[in-house]
C-alpha cells in the first residue's frame, strides 16, 4: 500500500532490503502481484518514486493478529488503488482471508470487487458514536490519514453542536477529500458551507442553520448570544457616537463656512455701501456745480449723453418681453442736435443694422445736422462728430439677463473709455431714463453730472402713491382715493368708505405702485353691486348736505363691507389681461407691492392729457410738450397723442404744471418729468374739472417724439399758448439777386405714436419695411427753398 511521504523516510532501509529478497518471488508471479500483502509491479512502483513496504508471510502469525487488525494489509489493484506521492490516502479493498488455519491465505484476484465502497456514518446532536459499525469501518479504512480526517471531523461536529443539528449523515469520501484540501490550502478553519458539503443531507442542515436564532440553541448559545448582544450594543454606541461626531463636525464646518461667508458678505456690503455713498456724494457735488453753471452751459456748446435706461426692479425686468427693444424706443432723442450747440452721444441697448443707421442718417439731414455724423459700436473708434451711437460690449455678455442699460454700460469699460475720450475738454452731462443706482456708478466713472434726481427720490415719487402725495402737497385736485394699501382688509375698508362718500362714482380703479402705462391697472363697476341702487336711494333721501355725518353713512358702509369681497372676486378685472390674466393674479401683486384705489371720473366724456416738464437745476419750470392722449383697445393705456393739447385752457394747464414743478423742486426733483391729467365735465356743477392722476420722473416717449416732430417740421411748440407753429414751404424758385421773403408760419396739429406694434413686423427685414412704406407714400417729405 502507499504510505505518506514522512513514513516512507522511516522505512526506506527496510524497503530496500525486502525488495531484493522478494524480487525473485515477484518474477515468478509474472511481476503483476505480491501475494502476501506485497505491491503490484514493484519495478513500476519504484520507477514512479513510490516506496513499497513488503510484509513477509511469516508476519501474519497469530501473535501479530492485533497488529494486522490495526494496520490491515490491503491488496493493491489497478482499478481500486490511487498512488499519491505525499499524504494522499485512498482506501483499497481489504482482501478476504480464510480462517480455517492459523496462516491467512488471501483470496484470488478474480474474487476482489471492482467499485470503491461508500463510507457513510451518522452524527447525532453533534456527536459521533465511536462504537458504531459504519464509523468503525470508515476509521479502519482511513486509519493511515486519520490525523487529517480528525481535524475536519471535529470542526464538523463543533458546527453541528453549535447549531443544534439533531441528525447529519456524513459521506466519508467527501470528508477525506476535504481533509486533503484542508491540509494543503487552509491555514484557518474553513467556513460553514465547505464543511457542510460533506453531508448527504446538507440541504436540510443548511436550511436549519440559516434559521434566525438557531445558533443560540446549540452549544455555547448563551455565551454567543451575550457576545452578540454586547457587540451589537458596543457597535450601536460606537456608531451613535460616530454619527454624533460627524454631525458635530459637519455643523462646525457649516457654521465656520457660514460665518466666513457672512463676514465676507458684510465686508463686501460695507465696501459697496461706502462706494455708493461716495458715488452719491460725488453726484451731489456735481449736481450743485451743474445748477450753479446751468445758464452758462445752456448758452455754449455742450455734449448730452443720452442713456435711455429703464431702471425697473429685477422682478419687473425679467417679466418684460423684448426688454432691449423697450429701452430703445427713444432713438428720437438724437433730434436734440437741432440745436447747433448740442452734440449727442446716444447709448443704444442693441446692435443696429446698417439699414436702421442709414434711415436715421437720412432722417436727420433736414437741417444738415448729420454733416460728419457717425454711428459706431463700443469697439470702434472715431473722431468727435455731431452725434454718435454707441453699443456697450456687455450687451453680448448678458443677452438674456434683461439688465437695464446703465448696468450694461457700467460693465463695459471699453465704451466708458470711448465716451471719456469723446467728452474730454467739453461741457457735458447725462440724461437718463428711469433712475437706477448704477446711474451714479456710470456718472462717477465719467465724472459727469446727471440731469435728474437721486435714484432713491425718483423711485419714491414715481410710484402711484408717491405721486398722489406730491399732488396733494402741491394743492392740485386728485381723484377721490387712497394710497399705500398693502392688505386685503385695508383694501375692503378703504373702498367701502370711498364708495359711501362718493356715491356718484360708477367705476373704481386699482393701480399697482410700481407699474406704468396701464399695465398695473384694474377696474370694477359699481353697477354690478347689488346694494348700489339702495345706497343711491339713501343718498338722495338725505341729500348732499345731510349725507356727510358718519352716523348716517354707517348703514351703507356696513352693507358695502359685506358685499365688496364677493363683488371684487366676480366683477373686478385687469385692464391688460396679457400682464395679469385675472383678478387673483392682479390682487396678489397689488398687495405685495402696494397700490392705490382711485375713482374714475363720473362722466361719459373724459379726456386724458400728458404734459412734459423740464425742471431746470436753476429752479425754473419749462413746459416742453403737451398732448391729448389717444387710446386703443385698452382705454386706460395711451398709444399716442395729439400735439398740442386742446382739452384744458392753456392758463389753467400752465398754473397746474407750475405748481407741480415747484413741488418737485422742493423735493430735490430736477430734470424731465411727465404729468398725466384727466379732464371732464362735472354734471353736478357743470364745470370742467382737472385731476392729476400720475407722475413719471423720466424722459417720456411723447417728449422724444415731439423733438422729432419739431425737427422734421422746423416748427416751435408754445405750450403756454397751446400752439404748434411751422413754416410754410416755399415752392417758387429764388433767382439770383432776389430778396428772399419772410417765411410765413401756420398752426399745425400733429398726431404722434409712441411705438408701432404689428404681429407680422418681425417677419420683415427693416430695410424691406422701409421700402414698402416709401412705395406706399408713407414718408415725411419736407419741401425746402431751391436756389439757383
Coordinates of C-alpha atoms in Angstrom, one line a residue, residues 202-577:
X202 CA -26.7 19.1 3.6
X203 CA -29.8 20.9 2.2
X204 CA -31.8 20.1 5.4
X205 CA -28.9 21.1 7.6
X206 CA -28.3 24.3 5.7
X207 CA -31.9 25.3 6.0
X208 CA -31.9 24.6 9.7
X209 CA -28.6 26.5 10.2
X210 CA -29.9 29.5 8.3
X211 CA -33.0 29.8 10.5
X212 CA -32.7 33.0 12.6
X213 CA -31.6 32.4 16.2
X214 CA -30.6 28.8 15.6
X215 CA -27.0 29.5 16.6
X216 CA -28.1 30.4 20.1
X217 CA -29.9 27.0 20.7
X218 CA -26.8 24.9 20.4
X219 CA -23.6 24.6 22.4
X220 CA -22.4 27.9 23.8
X221 CA -25.5 29.6 22.6
X222 CA -26.0 31.7 25.7
X223 CA -22.4 32.9 25.6
X224 CA -22.7 33.6 21.8
X225 CA -25.9 35.5 22.4
X226 CA -24.3 37.5 25.1
X227 CA -21.3 38.3 23.0
X228 CA -23.6 39.2 20.0
X229 CA -25.7 41.5 22.2
X230 CA -22.6 43.1 23.7
X231 CA -21.0 43.6 20.3
X232 CA -24.2 45.0 18.9
X233 CA -24.6 47.3 21.8
X234 CA -21.0 48.4 21.5
X235 CA -21.4 48.8 17.8
X236 CA -24.6 50.9 18.4
X237 CA -22.8 53.1 20.9
X238 CA -19.8 53.5 18.6
X239 CA -22.0 54.2 15.6
X240 CA -24.1 56.6 17.5
X241 CA -21.0 58.4 18.8
X242 CA -19.5 58.4 15.3
X243 CA -22.7 59.8 13.8
X244 CA -22.9 62.4 16.5
X245 CA -19.3 63.3 15.9
X246 CA -19.9 63.5 12.2
X247 CA -22.9 65.8 12.7
X248 CA -21.0 68.0 15.1
X249 CA -18.1 68.1 12.6
X250 CA -20.5 68.9 9.8
X251 CA -22.2 71.5 11.9
X252 CA -18.9 73.0 12.9
X253 CA -17.8 73.1 9.3
X254 CA -21.1 74.6 8.2
X255 CA -21.0 77.2 10.9
X256 CA -17.4 78.1 10.1
X257 CA -18.1 78.4 6.3
X258 CA -21.3 80.3 7.0
X259 CA -19.5 82.7 9.3
X260 CA -16.7 83.2 6.8
X261 CA -19.3 83.8 4.1
X262 CA -21.2 86.2 6.4
X263 CA -18.1 88.0 7.3
X264 CA -17.0 88.3 3.7
X265 CA -20.5 89.4 2.7
X266 CA -20.5 92.0 5.4
X267 CA -17.2 93.3 4.2
X268 CA -18.4 93.4 0.6
X269 CA -21.6 95.1 1.7
X270 CA -19.7 97.7 3.7
X271 CA -17.4 98.3 0.7
X272 CA -20.4 98.6 -1.6
X273 CA -22.2 100.9 0.8
X274 CA -19.0 103.0 1.1
X275 CA -18.6 103.1 -2.6
X276 CA -22.2 104.0 -3.3
X277 CA -22.1 106.7 -0.6
X278 CA -19.0 108.1 -2.2
X279 CA -20.7 108.0 -5.6
X280 CA -23.8 109.7 -4.1
X281 CA -21.7 112.4 -2.5
X282 CA -19.8 113.0 -5.8
X283 CA -23.1 113.1 -7.7
X284 CA -24.5 115.7 -5.3
X285 CA -21.4 117.9 -5.6
X286 CA -21.5 117.7 -9.5
X287 CA -25.3 118.4 -9.4
X288 CA -24.6 121.6 -7.4
X289 CA -21.9 122.6 -9.9
X290 CA -24.4 121.9 -12.8
X291 CA -27.1 124.0 -11.0
X292 CA -24.7 126.9 -10.5
X293 CA -23.5 126.9 -14.1
X294 CA -26.7 125.8 -15.9
X295 CA -27.3 129.1 -17.7
X296 CA -23.7 129.3 -19.0
X297 CA -23.8 125.6 -20.0
X298 CA -27.0 126.1 -22.0
X299 CA -25.6 129.1 -23.9
X300 CA -22.4 127.4 -25.1
X301 CA -21.6 124.2 -26.9
X302 CA -22.3 121.1 -24.9
X303 CA -22.5 117.3 -25.2
X304 CA -25.6 115.4 -24.0
X305 CA -25.1 111.7 -23.2
X306 CA -28.5 110.1 -23.6
X307 CA -28.8 106.8 -21.7
X308 CA -32.5 105.6 -22.1
X309 CA -32.2 103.1 -19.3
X310 CA -35.3 101.5 -17.7
X311 CA -34.2 101.0 -14.1
X312 CA -37.1 98.9 -13.1
X313 CA -36.9 96.3 -10.3
X314 CA -35.4 92.9 -11.3
X315 CA -38.7 91.1 -11.0
X316 CA -40.4 93.5 -13.4
X317 CA -37.5 93.5 -15.8
X318 CA -37.5 89.7 -16.0
X319 CA -41.2 89.6 -16.8
X320 CA -40.9 92.0 -19.7
X321 CA -40.5 90.6 -23.2
X322 CA -38.2 92.4 -25.6
X323 CA -36.7 94.5 -22.9
X324 CA -33.9 95.7 -25.1
X325 CA -36.4 97.0 -27.6
X326 CA -38.3 98.8 -24.9
X327 CA -35.2 100.6 -23.9
X328 CA -34.5 101.6 -27.5
X329 CA -37.9 103.3 -28.2
X330 CA -36.5 106.8 -27.7
X331 CA -33.9 107.0 -30.5
X332 CA -35.6 110.2 -31.5
X333 CA -33.5 111.8 -28.7
X334 CA -31.0 112.2 -31.4
X335 CA -33.1 115.1 -32.6
X336 CA -31.6 117.2 -29.8
X337 CA -28.9 118.1 -32.4
X338 CA -31.4 120.5 -34.0
X339 CA -29.7 122.9 -31.5
X340 CA -26.4 123.8 -33.2
X341 CA -24.7 123.9 -29.9
X342 CA -25.6 120.4 -29.0
X343 CA -23.7 117.2 -29.7
X344 CA -25.4 113.9 -28.8
X345 CA -23.9 110.6 -27.6
X346 CA -26.6 108.0 -27.7
X347 CA -26.2 104.7 -25.8
X348 CA -28.0 102.0 -27.7
X349 CA -29.0 98.8 -25.9
X350 CA -28.8 96.7 -29.1
X351 CA -26.7 96.4 -32.2
X352 CA -28.3 98.3 -35.1
X353 CA -28.2 97.2 -38.7
X354 CA -26.9 99.4 -41.5
X355 CA -30.5 99.9 -42.8
X356 CA -31.6 101.5 -39.5
X357 CA -28.5 103.6 -39.3
X358 CA -29.0 104.8 -42.9
X359 CA -32.6 105.6 -42.1
X360 CA -31.7 107.9 -39.2
X361 CA -28.9 109.4 -41.2
X362 CA -31.3 110.4 -44.0
X363 CA -33.9 111.4 -41.5
X364 CA -31.6 113.9 -39.7
X365 CA -30.4 115.5 -43.0
X366 CA -33.2 118.0 -43.0
X367 CA -31.1 120.7 -41.2
X368 CA -27.7 119.5 -42.0
X369 CA -27.2 118.1 -38.6
X370 CA -25.7 114.9 -40.0
X371 CA -22.7 116.5 -41.6
X372 CA -20.0 114.4 -40.1
X373 CA -22.4 112.2 -38.3
X374 CA -21.0 108.8 -37.2
X375 CA -22.5 105.6 -35.9
X376 CA -20.3 103.1 -34.2
X377 CA -20.2 100.4 -31.6
X378 CA -18.1 100.3 -28.4
X379 CA -15.3 98.5 -30.2
X380 CA -14.9 101.2 -32.9
X381 CA -13.0 104.4 -32.7
X382 CA -13.8 107.6 -34.5
X383 CA -13.4 111.4 -34.2
X384 CA -15.9 113.6 -32.4
X385 CA -19.0 114.3 -34.6
X386 CA -22.4 115.9 -34.2
X387 CA -23.9 112.6 -32.9
X388 CA -22.7 109.2 -32.3
X389 CA -24.4 105.9 -31.4
X390 CA -22.5 103.5 -29.0
X391 CA -23.5 100.0 -28.0
X392 CA -21.9 98.7 -24.8
X393 CA -19.9 95.5 -25.2
X394 CA -21.7 94.0 -22.2
X395 CA -24.8 93.5 -24.4
X396 CA -23.1 90.5 -25.8
X397 CA -22.1 89.2 -22.4
X398 CA -25.6 89.3 -20.8
X399 CA -28.0 88.7 -23.7
X400 CA -30.8 87.1 -21.6
X401 CA -30.5 88.9 -18.2
X402 CA -32.7 91.9 -19.0
X403 CA -30.3 94.3 -17.4
X404 CA -31.0 98.0 -17.5
X405 CA -28.8 100.0 -19.9
X406 CA -26.9 101.7 -17.1
X407 CA -25.9 98.4 -15.6
X408 CA -24.7 97.2 -19.1
X409 CA -22.7 100.4 -19.5
X410 CA -21.2 100.0 -16.0
X411 CA -19.8 96.6 -17.1
X412 CA -18.5 97.9 -20.4
X413 CA -15.0 99.5 -19.7
X414 CA -14.2 100.0 -23.4
X415 CA -17.4 102.0 -24.0
X416 CA -16.7 104.1 -20.9
X417 CA -13.2 104.8 -22.1
X418 CA -14.5 105.7 -25.6
X419 CA -17.0 108.2 -24.0
X420 CA -14.3 109.8 -21.9
X421 CA -12.2 110.3 -25.0
X422 CA -15.2 111.9 -26.8
X423 CA -16.1 114.4 -24.0
X424 CA -12.6 115.3 -23.0
X425 CA -12.3 119.1 -22.5
X426 CA -16.1 119.6 -23.2
X427 CA -19.1 120.6 -21.2
X428 CA -21.3 117.5 -20.9
X429 CA -24.0 116.0 -18.7
X430 CA -26.1 112.8 -18.7
X431 CA -29.8 112.5 -19.4
X432 CA -31.0 109.1 -18.2
X433 CA -34.3 107.3 -18.2
X434 CA -35.9 105.5 -15.2
X435 CA -33.4 106.2 -12.3
X436 CA -31.3 103.3 -11.1
X437 CA -28.3 103.1 -8.7
X438 CA -26.0 102.2 -11.5
X439 CA -26.6 105.7 -13.0
X440 CA -24.5 107.0 -10.2
X441 CA -21.7 104.5 -10.9
X442 CA -21.6 105.4 -14.6
X443 CA -21.7 109.1 -13.8
X444 CA -18.8 108.6 -11.3
X445 CA -16.8 106.7 -13.9
X446 CA -17.3 109.5 -16.4
X447 CA -17.1 112.3 -13.9
X448 CA -20.3 113.9 -15.2
X449 CA -23.4 115.3 -13.6
X450 CA -26.9 113.7 -14.1
X451 CA -29.8 115.9 -15.1
X452 CA -32.2 114.1 -12.8
X453 CA -32.9 113.4 -9.2
X454 CA -31.2 110.9 -7.0
X455 CA -32.4 107.3 -7.6
X456 CA -34.0 106.9 -4.1
X457 CA -36.0 110.1 -4.5
X458 CA -37.1 109.2 -8.0
X459 CA -38.2 105.7 -7.0
X460 CA -40.2 107.1 -4.1
X461 CA -42.2 109.7 -6.0
X462 CA -42.5 107.7 -9.2
X463 CA -45.0 105.3 -7.6
X464 CA -48.7 105.8 -7.7
X465 CA -48.9 106.5 -4.0
X466 CA -45.8 108.8 -4.1
X467 CA -47.2 110.8 -7.0
X468 CA -50.5 111.2 -5.3
X469 CA -48.8 112.5 -2.1
X470 CA -46.9 115.0 -4.2
X471 CA -50.0 116.3 -6.0
X472 CA -51.8 116.7 -2.6
X473 CA -48.8 118.6 -1.4
X474 CA -48.9 120.9 -4.4
X475 CA -52.7 121.5 -3.7
X476 CA -53.8 120.1 -7.0
X477 CA -57.1 118.3 -7.4
X478 CA -56.8 114.5 -7.4
X479 CA -59.4 111.8 -7.8
X480 CA -61.1 110.5 -4.6
X481 CA -59.0 107.6 -3.4
X482 CA -56.4 106.3 -1.0
X483 CA -52.8 105.2 -1.5
X484 CA -50.3 102.9 0.3
X485 CA -52.7 99.9 0.5
X486 CA -50.9 96.6 1.5
X487 CA -53.6 94.3 3.0
X488 CA -56.9 92.9 1.9
X489 CA -58.8 94.2 4.9
X490 CA -57.4 97.7 4.3
X491 CA -58.5 97.5 0.6
X492 CA -62.1 96.5 1.5
X493 CA -62.4 99.1 4.3
X494 CA -60.9 101.9 2.2
X495 CA -63.1 101.0 -0.8
X496 CA -66.3 100.8 1.3
X497 CA -65.5 104.2 2.8
X498 CA -64.8 105.8 -0.5
X499 CA -67.9 104.4 -2.2
X500 CA -70.0 105.6 0.7
X501 CA -68.6 109.2 0.4
X502 CA -68.7 109.3 -3.4
X503 CA -71.9 107.7 -4.5
X504 CA -71.9 109.2 -7.9
X505 CA -68.7 107.3 -8.9
X506 CA -69.6 104.4 -11.2
X507 CA -66.2 102.9 -11.7
X508 CA -63.2 102.4 -9.3
X509 CA -59.6 101.9 -10.4
X510 CA -56.9 99.9 -8.7
X511 CA -53.3 100.8 -9.6
X512 CA -50.2 98.9 -8.6
X513 CA -47.5 101.3 -7.3
X514 CA -44.6 100.1 -9.4
X515 CA -46.4 99.6 -12.7
X516 CA -46.9 102.1 -15.5
X517 CA -48.5 102.5 -18.9
X518 CA -51.8 100.8 -17.9
X519 CA -50.0 97.5 -17.1
X520 CA -50.9 97.6 -13.4
X521 CA -54.4 98.9 -13.6
X522 CA -57.7 97.1 -12.8
X523 CA -61.2 98.3 -12.6
X524 CA -64.6 97.3 -11.2
X525 CA -68.0 98.9 -12.0
X526 CA -70.5 99.6 -9.2
X527 CA -73.5 98.6 -11.4
X528 CA -72.7 95.0 -10.5
X529 CA -73.1 95.7 -6.8
X530 CA -76.5 94.6 -5.6
X531 CA -76.8 97.2 -2.9
X532 CA -75.7 100.1 -5.1
X533 CA -79.2 101.2 -6.0
X534 CA -80.3 101.1 -2.4
X535 CA -77.3 103.2 -1.4
X536 CA -78.2 105.8 -4.1
X537 CA -81.7 105.9 -2.7
X538 CA -80.4 106.5 0.8
X539 CA -78.1 109.3 -0.5
X540 CA -80.9 111.1 -2.3
X541 CA -83.2 110.6 0.7
X542 CA -80.8 112.5 3.0
X543 CA -79.4 114.8 0.3
X544 CA -75.8 116.0 -0.2
X545 CA -76.0 118.4 2.8
X546 CA -77.0 115.8 5.4
X547 CA -75.0 112.9 3.9
X548 CA -71.6 113.9 5.3
X549 CA -72.1 112.8 9.0
X550 CA -70.7 109.3 9.5
X551 CA -73.6 108.2 11.7
X552 CA -75.8 108.4 8.6
X553 CA -73.3 106.7 6.3
X554 CA -72.7 103.8 8.8
X555 CA -75.6 101.6 7.5
X556 CA -74.5 102.0 3.9
X557 CA -70.8 101.4 4.9
X558 CA -71.6 98.1 6.7
X559 CA -73.7 97.0 3.7
X560 CA -70.8 97.7 1.4
X561 CA -68.3 95.9 3.6
X562 CA -70.5 92.7 3.4
X563 CA -70.8 92.7 -0.4
X564 CA -67.4 94.2 -1.6
X565 CA -65.3 90.9 -1.3
X566 CA -67.7 88.9 -3.5
X567 CA -68.2 91.9 -5.8
X568 CA -64.4 92.2 -6.4
X569 CA -64.0 88.5 -6.9
X570 CA -66.6 88.2 -9.6
X571 CA -66.5 91.5 -11.4
X572 CA -63.1 93.1 -11.0
X573 CA -60.8 92.6 -14.0
X574 CA -57.4 93.9 -15.1
X575 CA -57.1 96.4 -17.9
X576 CA -54.5 94.4 -19.7
X577 CA -55.0 90.6 -19.4

